[in-house]
Amino acid sequence: GESVGLHLPTLSVQEGDNSIINCAYSNSASDYFIWYKQESGKGPQFIIDIRSNMDKRQGQRVTVLLNKTVKHLSLQIAATQPGDSAVYFCAVSYNTDKLIFGTGTRLQVFP
Amino acid sequence: GAVVSQHPSWVICKSGTSVKIECRSLDFQATTMFWYRQFPKQSLMLMATSNEGSKATYEQGVEKDKFLINHASLTLSTLTVTSAHPEDSSFYICSAYGESQPQHFGDGTRLSIL
């Protein structure tokens, strides 16, 4: 089976700093990984994804790093802004459409 | 692109009634839709996978007679919570995707059963 965990339930950063949110997964055969952002009272919003044939992918202000050796995934947010405050989930799948979600990390950005 | 609309956004009803939640893909055809349930400050738990024109596949522990899912077209799936009770109160979220990932999510339905 697959279990997905996050290292920290809450991450507090100062506006302008970089944020790093981590995620560990258990199934070494997992082949697709996604980061979602969820604001209060809303559904998850897609941020960035990566497949197992890559180890890094960049978007606008965000970078996802995949380390298959240690089964670790991270999301880096550059120049964190107040609008980045939300709960961030990693989700993982293996050769299937179904996603297994991590427990979530709450990112708090203070001025 | 890839907009998923969920309706209603919140509903309050009496115990024993049935509630229907709609999930629509607005700008793409969704071959597969998923229904999740989320408790406060917790993660999303997959309830069932819905494919257009076929029966839904339910996750272990989810009562299929309690949570009826219909995926009648490539743009619409519905979840009906039958004979709802207070323990069914939760945040229900759907997601959909078309020919390729990722899944895109609706904004959820907050269900409160009195």
mmCIF file of C-alpha atoms in Angstrom:
data_model
loop_
_atom_site.group_PDB
_atom_site.id
_atom_site.type_symbol
_atom_site.label_atom_id
_atom_site.label_comp_id
_atom_site.label_asym_id
_atom_site.label_seq_id
_atom_site.Cartn_x
_atom_site.Cartn_y
_atom_site.Cartn_z
ATOM 1 C CA GLY A 1 0.000 0.000 0.000
ATOM 2 C CA GLU A 2 0.881 3.628 0.067
ATOM 3 C CA SER A 3 1.112 5.976 2.973
ATOM 4 C CA VAL A 4 2.094 9.559 2.717
ATOM 5 C CA GLY A 5 3.292 11.742 5.520
ATOM 6 C CA LEU A 6 4.479 15.242 6.024
ATOM 7 C CA HIS A 7 7.269 16.226 8.312
ATOM 8 C CA LEU A 8 5.667 19.261 9.959
ATOM 9 C CA PRO A 9 2.045 20.125 10.615
ATOM 10 C CA THR A 10 2.736 23.879 10.609
ATOM 11 C CA LEU A 11 5.392 26.005 8.975
ATOM 12 C CA SER A 12 5.758 29.691 9.802
ATOM 13 C CA VAL A 13 7.845 31.903 7.557
ATOM 14 C CA GLN A 14 8.445 35.585 7.173
ATOM 15 C CA GLU A 15 7.177 37.313 4.090
ATOM 16 C CA GLY A 16 9.853 37.313 1.422
ATOM 17 C CA ASP A 17 11.639 34.251 2.724
ATOM 18 C CA ASN A 18 11.684 30.921 0.924
ATOM 19 C CA SER A 19 9.483 28.083 2.174
ATOM 20 C CA ILE A 20 10.213 24.393 1.983
ATOM 21 C CA ILE A 21 7.494 21.849 2.620
ATOM 22 C CA ASN A 22 8.453 18.197 2.785
ATOM 23 C CA CYS A 23 6.656 14.952 2.129
ATOM 24 C CA ALA A 24 7.648 11.316 2.522
ATOM 25 C CA TYR A 25 6.012 8.410 0.752
ATOM 26 C CA SER A 26 6.274 4.684 1.290
ATOM 27 C CA ASN A 27 5.750 2.939 -2.042
ATOM 28 C CA SER A 28 8.927 2.979 -4.103
ATOM 29 C CA ALA A 29 6.877 2.190 -7.203
ATOM 30 C CA SER A 30 4.949 5.461 -6.957
ATOM 31 C CA ASP A 31 5.255 7.233 -10.251
ATOM 32 C CA TYR A 32 3.296 10.478 -10.073
ATOM 33 C CA PHE A 33 3.424 13.225 -7.497
ATOM 34 C CA ILE A 34 1.387 16.395 -7.093
ATOM 35 C CA TRP A 35 1.336 19.356 -4.767
ATOM 36 C CA TYR A 36 -1.964 21.026 -3.967
ATOM 37 C CA LYS A 37 -2.779 24.184 -2.050
ATOM 38 C CA GLN A 38 -5.993 24.367 -0.070
ATOM 39 C CA GLU A 39 -7.368 27.590 1.313
ATOM 40 C CA SER A 40 -9.975 27.572 4.038
ATOM 41 C CA GLY A 41 -13.384 26.444 2.821
ATOM 42 C CA LYS A 42 -12.179 25.673 -0.689
ATOM 43 C CA GLY A 43 -11.099 22.667 -2.676
ATOM 44 C CA PRO A 44 -7.452 21.853 -3.362
ATOM 45 C CA GLN A 45 -5.801 23.915 -6.072
ATOM 46 C CA PHE A 46 -3.183 22.329 -8.304
ATOM 47 C CA ILE A 47 0.278 23.820 -7.898
ATOM 48 C CA ILE A 48 2.757 21.582 -9.651
ATOM 49 C CA ASP A 49 3.347 17.942 -10.481
ATOM 50 C CA ILE A 50 6.246 15.692 -11.325
ATOM 51 C CA ARG A 51 6.658 12.205 -12.676
ATOM 52 C CA SER A 52 9.123 9.652 -11.448
ATOM 53 C CA ASN A 53 11.367 10.021 -14.479
ATOM 54 C CA MET A 54 12.311 13.503 -13.291
ATOM 55 C CA ASP A 55 13.914 14.785 -10.106
ATOM 56 C CA LYS A 56 13.152 18.475 -10.402
ATOM 57 C CA ARG A 57 10.518 20.651 -11.954
ATOM 58 C CA GLN A 58 10.023 24.377 -11.746
ATOM 59 C CA GLY A 59 7.018 26.589 -12.029
ATOM 60 C CA GLN A 60 6.330 30.178 -11.221
ATOM 61 C CA ARG A 61 7.965 30.741 -7.815
ATOM 62 C CA VAL A 62 7.643 27.032 -7.030
ATOM 63 C CA THR A 63 9.988 24.102 -7.421
ATOM 64 C CA VAL A 64 9.275 20.455 -6.735
ATOM 65 C CA LEU A 65 12.145 18.126 -5.929
ATOM 66 C CA LEU A 66 11.824 14.368 -6.010
ATOM 67 C CA ASN A 67 14.322 12.057 -4.353
ATOM 68 C CA LYS A 68 13.319 8.524 -5.215
ATOM 69 C CA THR A 69 16.216 7.012 -3.308
ATOM 70 C CA VAL A 70 14.833 8.145 0.021
ATOM 71 C CA LYS A 71 11.225 8.465 -1.173
ATOM 72 C CA HIS A 72 11.036 12.137 -0.413
ATOM 73 C CA LEU A 73 9.278 15.000 -2.129
ATOM 74 C CA SER A 74 9.575 18.692 -1.397
ATOM 75 C CA LEU A 75 7.900 21.891 -2.481
ATOM 76 C CA GLN A 76 9.915 25.071 -2.454
ATOM 77 C CA ILE A 77 8.177 28.425 -2.631
ATOM 78 C CA ALA A 78 10.374 31.385 -3.417
ATOM 79 C CA ALA A 79 9.756 34.817 -1.910
ATOM 80 C CA THR A 80 6.766 33.645 0.118
ATOM 81 C CA GLN A 81 3.841 36.038 0.121
ATOM 82 C CA PRO A 82 0.836 36.405 2.450
ATOM 83 C CA GLY A 83 -1.330 34.925 -0.296
ATOM 84 C CA ASP A 84 0.660 31.716 -0.014
ATOM 85 C CA SER A 85 -0.818 31.076 3.434
ATOM 86 C CA ALA A 86 -2.808 27.853 3.168
ATOM 87 C CA VAL A 87 -2.589 24.126 3.803
ATOM 88 C CA TYR A 88 -0.354 22.289 1.362
ATOM 89 C CA PHE A 89 -0.887 18.642 0.498
ATOM 90 C CA CYS A 90 1.307 16.281 -1.412
ATOM 91 C CA ALA A 91 -0.468 13.505 -3.280
ATOM 92 C CA VAL A 92 1.019 10.356 -4.733
ATOM 93 C CA SER A 93 -0.145 7.693 -7.128
ATOM 94 C CA TYR A 94 1.188 4.446 -8.513
ATOM 95 C CA ASN A 95 0.129 3.253 -11.932
ATOM 96 C CA THR A 96 -3.415 4.314 -11.198
ATOM 97 C CA ASP A 97 -5.705 7.288 -11.299
ATOM 98 C CA LYS A 98 -6.163 7.321 -7.546
ATOM 99 C CA LEU A 99 -4.267 9.787 -5.438
ATOM 100 C CA ILE A 100 -3.163 9.196 -1.866
ATOM 101 C CA PHE A 101 -3.005 12.460 0.031
ATOM 102 C CA GLY A 102 -0.583 13.383 2.768
ATOM 103 C CA THR A 103 -1.746 14.845 6.048
ATOM 104 C CA GLY A 104 -1.076 18.444 5.074
ATOM 105 C CA THR A 105 1.202 21.262 6.229
ATOM 106 C CA ARG A 106 -0.220 24.617 7.225
ATOM 107 C CA LEU A 107 1.938 27.445 5.913
ATOM 108 C CA GLN A 108 1.670 30.688 7.853
ATOM 109 C CA VAL A 109 3.275 33.799 6.444
ATOM 110 C CA PHE A 110 3.872 36.693 8.796
ATOM 111 C CA PRO A 111 5.012 40.206 7.920
ATOM 112 C CA GLY B 1 -8.893 25.922 -18.189
ATOM 113 C CA ALA B 2 -9.769 22.757 -16.232
ATOM 114 C CA VAL B 3 -12.530 24.205 -14.099
ATOM 115 C CA VAL B 4 -14.592 21.943 -11.882
ATOM 116 C CA SER B 5 -17.813 23.307 -10.432
ATOM 117 C CA GLN B 6 -19.494 21.806 -7.400
ATOM 118 C CA HIS B 7 -22.994 22.608 -6.219
ATOM 119 C CA PRO B 8 -24.298 23.386 -3.691
ATOM 120 C CA SER B 9 -21.433 24.923 -1.746
ATOM 121 C CA TRP B 10 -23.177 24.270 1.529
ATOM 122 C CA VAL B 11 -26.363 22.633 2.688
ATOM 123 C CA ILE B 12 -28.126 22.195 5.996
ATOM 124 C CA CYS B 13 -30.870 19.651 6.303
ATOM 125 C CA LYS B 14 -32.737 17.535 8.784
ATOM 126 C CA SER B 15 -31.714 14.052 9.743
ATOM 127 C CA GLY B 16 -33.254 11.415 7.508
ATOM 128 C CA THR B 17 -33.355 13.436 4.318
ATOM 129 C CA SER B 18 -31.322 12.750 1.208
ATOM 130 C CA VAL B 19 -28.946 15.284 -0.258
ATOM 131 C CA LYS B 20 -27.616 15.436 -3.797
ATOM 132 C CA ILE B 21 -24.314 17.098 -4.678
ATOM 133 C CA GLU B 22 -23.375 17.856 -8.261
ATOM 134 C CA CYS B 23 -19.905 17.967 -9.760
ATOM 135 C CA ARG B 24 -19.394 19.389 -13.242
ATOM 136 C CA SER B 25 -16.372 19.769 -15.442
ATOM 137 C CA LEU B 26 -16.987 23.064 -17.221
ATOM 138 C CA ASP B 27 -14.382 23.175 -19.937
ATOM 139 C CA PHE B 28 -13.257 19.611 -20.447
ATOM 140 C CA GLN B 29 -14.683 16.132 -20.649
ATOM 141 C CA ALA B 30 -14.049 14.176 -17.478
ATOM 142 C CA THR B 31 -13.594 10.493 -18.102
ATOM 143 C CA THR B 32 -13.095 9.969 -14.402
ATOM 144 C CA MET B 33 -14.382 11.803 -11.365
ATOM 145 C CA PHE B 34 -13.540 11.202 -7.748
ATOM 146 C CA TRP B 35 -15.412 11.917 -4.551
ATOM 147 C CA TYR B 36 -13.577 12.741 -1.347
ATOM 148 C CA ARG B 37 -14.560 13.471 2.187
ATOM 149 C CA GLN B 38 -12.626 15.790 4.449
ATOM 150 C CA PHE B 39 -13.011 16.283 8.193
ATOM 151 C CA PRO B 40 -11.828 19.497 9.867
ATOM 152 C CA LYS B 41 -8.053 19.863 9.884
ATOM 153 C CA GLN B 42 -7.622 16.510 8.230
ATOM 154 C CA SER B 43 -6.610 15.289 4.831
ATOM 155 C CA LEU B 44 -8.789 14.197 1.940
ATOM 156 C CA MET B 45 -10.075 10.650 2.066
ATOM 157 C CA LEU B 46 -11.097 9.075 -1.206
ATOM 158 C CA MET B 47 -14.622 7.684 -1.104
ATOM 159 C CA ALA B 48 -15.156 6.459 -4.641
ATOM 160 C CA THR B 49 -14.037 6.610 -8.235
ATOM 161 C CA SER B 50 -16.640 7.336 -10.872
ATOM 162 C CA ASN B 51 -16.275 6.550 -14.561
ATOM 163 C CA GLU B 52 -18.746 7.793 -17.116
ATOM 164 C CA GLY B 53 -21.346 5.168 -17.972
ATOM 165 C CA SER B 54 -20.260 2.595 -15.431
ATOM 166 C CA LYS B 55 -20.762 1.838 -11.777
ATOM 167 C CA ALA B 56 -18.655 3.659 -9.264
ATOM 168 C CA THR B 57 -15.855 1.905 -7.443
ATOM 169 C CA TYR B 58 -16.010 2.482 -3.703
ATOM 170 C CA GLU B 59 -13.128 2.488 -1.275
ATOM 171 C CA GLN B 60 -13.088 0.028 1.566
ATOM 172 C CA GLY B 61 -15.405 1.071 4.368
ATOM 173 C CA VAL B 62 -17.569 3.368 2.257
ATOM 174 C CA GLU B 63 -21.205 2.279 2.107
ATOM 175 C CA LYS B 64 -22.313 2.290 -1.506
ATOM 176 C CA ASP B 65 -25.980 2.251 -0.526
ATOM 177 C CA LYS B 66 -25.395 5.287 1.639
ATOM 178 C CA PHE B 67 -23.431 7.289 -0.872
ATOM 179 C CA LEU B 68 -24.972 6.870 -4.300
ATOM 180 C CA ILE B 69 -22.845 8.018 -7.203
ATOM 181 C CA ASN B 70 -24.031 8.589 -10.735
ATOM 182 C CA HIS B 71 -21.781 9.605 -13.615
ATOM 183 C CA ALA B 72 -24.266 9.946 -16.439
ATOM 184 C CA SER B 73 -22.216 12.129 -18.757
ATOM 185 C CA LEU B 74 -18.649 13.205 -19.376
ATOM 186 C CA THR B 75 -19.266 16.472 -17.580
ATOM 187 C CA LEU B 76 -21.458 15.538 -14.633
ATOM 188 C CA SER B 77 -21.241 13.272 -11.627
ATOM 189 C CA THR B 78 -23.571 13.347 -8.651
ATOM 190 C CA LEU B 79 -23.207 12.127 -5.092
ATOM 191 C CA THR B 80 -26.393 11.480 -3.136
ATOM 192 C CA VAL B 81 -26.133 11.036 0.606
ATOM 193 C CA THR B 82 -29.187 8.962 1.436
ATOM 194 C CA SER B 83 -31.013 9.154 4.746
ATOM 195 C CA ALA B 84 -28.383 11.503 6.063
ATOM 196 C CA HIS B 85 -27.560 11.578 9.769
ATOM 197 C CA PRO B 86 -25.407 13.931 11.837
ATOM 198 C CA GLU B 87 -22.377 11.661 11.467
ATOM 199 C CA ASP B 88 -22.540 12.269 7.710
ATOM 200 C CA SER B 89 -21.834 15.942 8.271
ATOM 201 C CA SER B 90 -18.588 16.740 6.522
ATOM 202 C CA PHE B 91 -16.901 18.572 3.666
ATOM 203 C CA TYR B 92 -17.383 16.654 0.422
ATOM 204 C CA ILE B 93 -15.112 17.424 -2.511
ATOM 205 C CA CYS B 94 -15.113 16.140 -6.060
ATOM 206 C CA SER B 95 -12.316 16.078 -8.573
ATOM 207 C CA ALA B 96 -12.128 15.318 -12.252
ATOM 208 C CA TYR B 97 -9.676 14.801 -15.003
ATOM 209 C CA GLY B 98 -9.869 14.162 -18.711
ATOM 210 C CA GLU B 99 -7.329 12.532 -20.938
ATOM 211 C CA SER B 100 -4.423 13.275 -18.679
ATOM 212 C CA GLN B 101 -3.587 14.293 -15.149
ATOM 213 C CA PRO B 102 -3.695 16.249 -12.961
ATOM 214 C CA GLN B 103 -6.961 16.005 -11.129
ATOM 215 C CA HIS B 104 -8.734 19.312 -10.704
ATOM 216 C CA PHE B 105 -10.965 19.877 -7.738
ATOM 217 C CA GLY B 106 -14.262 21.561 -7.082
ATOM 218 C CA ASP B 107 -14.634 23.950 -4.175
ATOM 219 C CA GLY B 108 -16.417 21.420 -2.013
ATOM 220 C CA THR B 109 -19.809 21.107 -0.365
ATOM 221 C CA ARG B 110 -20.172 21.597 3.346
ATOM 222 C CA LEU B 111 -22.931 19.315 4.545
ATOM 223 C CA SER B 112 -24.501 19.819 7.967
ATOM 224 C CA ILE B 113 -27.141 17.404 9.181
ATOM 225 C CA LEU B 114 -29.227 18.543 12.117
#
